[in-house]
């Protein structure tokens, strides 16, 4: 019998501990599939963030290190510079990448580091249970914006792809979503492209993925997916913002 | 043997290269700018990687990354920059990663000034960042010793998988002295724990997070045992003129060197004074100091700060001898003569029985 679907080798046989309906599990799987398909598992080094995905080393079946909150791009920079034939990626949430770690991501991008960044935008601080993130969209309720984000008071969200696409050192940036099967398939293609560019020594790539956080959004998993499609992706428009290779 | 005339920054940088350091990240700050400048040229020549980071926070996390994949790594800075590195140093300690950090201490608090100081003693010896951890701290007093200790620091860091700090100051950073080089290291300890890609082995991970109840506590006890071992094995100190002395100067780094000159003046005038100089500030040589004051009558602590080392001297002062203090905070540097005058006016007063 032909096997058409199985656990990727790049995932350990561990129970995923993320909340029901969380997007991290899907994205972990997509990365694992891509790493398997590119045949790079034994030379991949992942850099986990501080955020819900801090425990990524429990799930990925390759070398993974922790990094301080927001500093994954600095950690990845050193690893890649010292081991240029390894494949190095960071996995970061929006608080990690777009608030406390803004400086590190911008400068890694500006240096044109040959790394891949998987940026999971769930518009909220998941791990600390639902405070406003730099990507919380206007009007959205969080535990620190209980009336909804008021841009006059709380300021505007940061659009990371738009920002990074302006930087000369960046090779490829795309925003995708995992709100539907077609979009999940597209997200996988984007992650694969970002890893391929690294293998080809093209430089800095980032894939931003709009991802559900039903528990903190106080929605069901289904409502979360609908909300990404109907609301979140209207503010964070999907698409390729820069692709020097295509 | 050939000698080289180098600034402290250059000597320390060169020592790191001789010790097999392959990675440096730093951010400019006076008085240690010569350090990144020198490394930017020398390290790539030796097949290493130099990065001028966007901040000290980024620099220490780059060092973290370099250490994660098993390379000898270094960062240097001065006081405000070292403050920014503290979270990263705590992560290094928590993840049990070796690294060497050089602090060319300048005056504080805040932006302070750019002149030499020893005001980061507490920060260096009490951990500095969050959590129950220790960094090994060396305090050199000459450019040669700065070279030697930097060279040695990499071995100690690897041996214990722990960050090592060198607490120097703006004087040592900038003065030029002649330096003898050591052999270029060719053999290094194996690091089975390093992340290099999992070819032919199970995946490795590096972490300081232990959420399962009790596990972090165990991890801390493991660190504690390591620190106890370091306390047993790694203490360094020096004593001068102590055999017949009845009064002991206790001072470290540049300030100890100034005291040494004061002591020479005092000795000429027949004052029986000695010098105790801790080279490791952590672990502090408590026992050794305790033994040294056995037959003494007074202690004088001299520091370029408000007396931060006195706490440690008190721990060693089981005899309860009177402790005098002469300090110059905020970037002040004492001369041997002013310490001499302080000594005469405060320790040799009329009521004093010791030197009537
Ligand atoms: C220096 C520091 N500040 C704050 C925290 C607390 N903290 C942990 S995770 C997190 C936010 C994570 O949010 P995000 O990056 O969006 O990832 P998510 O958990 O949503 O996946 C914060 C603020 C920390 N661990 N370290």
XYZ file of C-alpha atoms in Angstrom, chain A:
246
model
C 0.000 0.000 0.000
C 1.311 3.461 -0.853
C 1.765 5.786 2.117
C 0.267 9.148 1.211
C 0.349 10.875 4.575
C 2.643 10.364 7.550
C 4.399 12.169 10.336
C 7.397 14.012 8.893
C 10.756 12.755 10.109
C 11.508 16.307 11.229
C 8.812 16.078 13.897
C 9.368 14.091 17.076
C 6.757 11.690 18.311
C 5.648 14.115 21.009
C 2.242 15.339 22.073
C 1.856 18.884 20.821
C 0.947 20.968 23.864
C -0.418 24.035 22.116
C -4.003 25.093 22.829
C -6.888 23.655 20.784
C -7.108 25.396 17.423
C -3.710 27.090 17.775
C -1.800 27.731 14.560
C 1.664 26.832 15.864
C 1.045 23.089 15.404
C 0.111 23.525 11.727
C 3.110 25.757 11.087
C 5.479 23.364 12.873
C 4.240 20.608 10.590
C 4.695 22.717 7.454
C 8.290 23.514 8.419
C 8.959 19.855 9.198
C 7.562 18.762 5.826
C 9.680 21.329 3.995
C 12.835 20.332 5.885
C 12.149 16.681 5.050
C 11.450 17.371 1.402
C 14.600 19.459 0.998
C 16.592 16.708 2.707
C 18.194 19.138 5.163
C 17.085 17.738 8.531
C 20.591 16.773 9.592
C 21.995 20.193 8.887
C 19.145 22.354 10.089
C 19.466 24.458 13.243
C 16.337 26.129 14.566
C 16.218 29.127 16.881
C 13.113 29.158 19.068
C 11.647 32.394 20.443
C 10.261 33.359 23.811
C 6.545 32.978 23.322
C 4.313 29.940 23.037
C 6.776 28.310 20.623
C 9.637 28.480 23.139
C 9.290 24.709 23.504
C 9.753 24.080 19.759
C 12.791 21.895 20.557
C 10.370 19.393 22.065
C 8.674 18.950 18.711
C 11.272 19.436 15.987
C 13.479 16.440 15.346
C 16.609 18.458 14.621
C 18.901 20.790 16.572
C 17.029 23.687 18.194
C 18.175 26.331 20.643
C 16.309 28.681 22.889
C 16.931 32.417 22.571
C 16.111 35.394 24.771
C 12.867 37.268 24.029
C 13.234 38.942 20.628
C 16.888 38.036 20.094
C 16.519 35.013 17.819
C 17.833 36.882 14.735
C 21.038 37.807 16.605
C 21.504 34.203 17.743
C 20.810 32.911 14.222
C 23.213 35.467 12.732
C 26.145 34.060 14.676
C 25.232 30.425 13.993
C 24.877 30.989 10.257
C 28.069 33.046 9.971
C 30.059 30.362 11.772
C 28.394 27.386 10.086
C 27.514 28.757 6.642
C 26.661 25.339 5.185
C 23.990 24.651 7.821
C 20.404 25.795 7.378
C 19.428 28.224 10.100
C 15.958 29.549 10.762
C 14.239 31.527 13.478
C 10.668 30.934 14.537
C 9.157 34.025 16.153
C 5.856 35.405 17.364
C 4.716 38.978 16.867
C 5.620 40.150 20.360
C 9.014 38.542 20.008
C 9.764 39.850 16.525
C 7.809 43.087 16.188
C 7.977 44.562 19.708
C 10.903 43.588 21.923
C 12.972 42.237 19.022
C 12.316 44.916 16.404
C 15.905 46.048 16.474
C 17.330 42.545 15.981
C 15.057 41.641 13.074
C 15.609 44.936 11.238
C 19.370 44.758 11.563
C 19.605 41.078 10.650
C 17.576 42.012 7.559
C 19.741 45.056 6.847
C 22.903 42.961 7.096
C 21.293 40.596 4.630
C 21.933 37.599 6.847
C 21.398 34.387 4.905
C 18.760 33.050 7.282
C 15.075 32.157 7.095
C 12.575 33.744 9.450
C 9.185 32.197 10.122
C 7.124 34.951 11.661
C 3.880 33.844 13.284
C 1.473 36.746 13.553
C -1.464 35.945 15.821
C -2.138 39.609 16.659
C -1.788 38.947 20.374
C 0.598 37.887 23.148
C -0.314 34.238 23.441
C 2.010 33.007 26.111
C 1.287 35.783 28.588
C -2.430 35.219 28.001
C -3.731 37.804 25.656
C -2.268 41.296 25.961
C -2.023 43.757 23.071
C 0.669 42.885 20.541
C 2.361 45.268 18.101
C 0.147 43.549 15.520
C -3.151 43.813 17.395
C -5.424 45.384 14.814
C -7.444 48.556 15.480
C -10.571 47.866 17.476
C -9.401 44.438 18.605
C -10.007 43.568 22.248
C -7.165 42.234 24.362
C -6.539 42.145 28.112
C -4.709 45.483 27.920
C -7.134 47.037 25.408
C -10.399 45.889 26.905
C -12.406 48.447 24.951
C -10.587 47.545 21.774
C -7.350 48.958 20.378
C -7.790 52.694 20.027
C -5.106 53.931 17.676
C -5.272 57.450 19.169
C -4.315 56.026 22.538
C -2.538 52.724 21.847
C -0.962 53.619 18.531
C -1.010 51.723 15.268
C -0.003 48.147 14.530
C 3.293 47.455 12.842
C 3.216 45.953 9.353
C 6.376 43.922 9.309
C 6.424 42.766 5.674
C 5.783 46.281 4.399
C 8.557 47.591 6.647
C 11.158 44.959 5.826
C 10.504 45.063 2.098
C 12.049 48.557 2.112
C 15.371 47.221 3.348
C 18.064 46.599 0.718
C 19.413 43.542 2.536
C 16.124 41.655 2.226
C 15.785 39.036 -0.512
C 12.288 37.713 0.006
C 9.281 38.657 2.166
C 5.805 37.282 1.889
C 2.690 37.312 4.059
C 0.533 34.215 4.038
C -2.228 32.750 6.150
C -3.325 29.353 7.412
C -7.041 30.114 7.556
C -7.943 27.603 4.801
C -6.551 24.508 3.100
C -5.505 26.420 -0.043
C -3.771 29.026 2.105
C -2.041 26.340 4.166
C -0.712 24.818 0.943
C 0.413 28.270 -0.221
C 2.091 28.898 3.127
C 4.049 25.700 2.751
C 5.211 26.788 -0.694
C 6.376 30.110 0.744
C 8.274 28.431 3.580
C 9.866 26.106 1.056
C 10.893 29.055 -1.107
C 12.411 30.831 1.898
C 14.474 27.754 2.791
C 15.481 27.200 -0.828
C 16.746 30.743 -1.102
C 18.917 30.133 1.932
C 20.283 26.923 0.428
C 21.100 28.925 -2.710
C 22.851 31.581 -0.553
C 20.459 34.304 -1.670
C 20.143 36.059 1.667
C 17.474 37.125 4.104
C 13.958 35.690 3.781
C 10.915 36.127 5.981
C 7.499 34.522 5.768
C 4.837 36.141 7.922
C 1.984 33.789 8.654
C -1.398 34.970 9.951
C -2.227 32.380 12.547
C -5.166 31.762 14.910
C -5.090 32.045 18.704
C -8.670 30.988 19.545
C -8.202 30.854 23.323
C -6.961 34.429 23.638
C -9.163 35.731 20.849
C -12.084 34.166 22.759
C -13.376 32.482 19.628
C -13.881 28.919 18.498
C -11.258 27.521 16.113
C -13.723 27.889 13.228
C -14.567 31.508 14.154
C -10.832 32.224 14.370
C -10.213 30.990 10.845
C -13.158 33.061 9.584
C -11.860 36.120 11.447
C -8.446 35.797 9.804
C -10.132 35.636 6.397
C -12.718 38.384 6.957
C -10.935 40.849 9.254
C -7.257 40.236 9.977
C -6.154 39.674 6.373
C -7.926 42.900 5.383
C -5.498 44.801 7.616
C -2.502 42.543 7.009
C -2.855 42.051 3.283
C -1.561 38.742 1.981
C 1.004 38.626 -0.793
C 4.613 38.857 -1.849
C 6.181 42.140 -0.751
C 9.593 41.471 -2.143
C 11.122 38.620 -4.077
C 14.447 39.339 -5.716
C 14.384 35.820 -7.158
C 11.123 35.916 -8.976
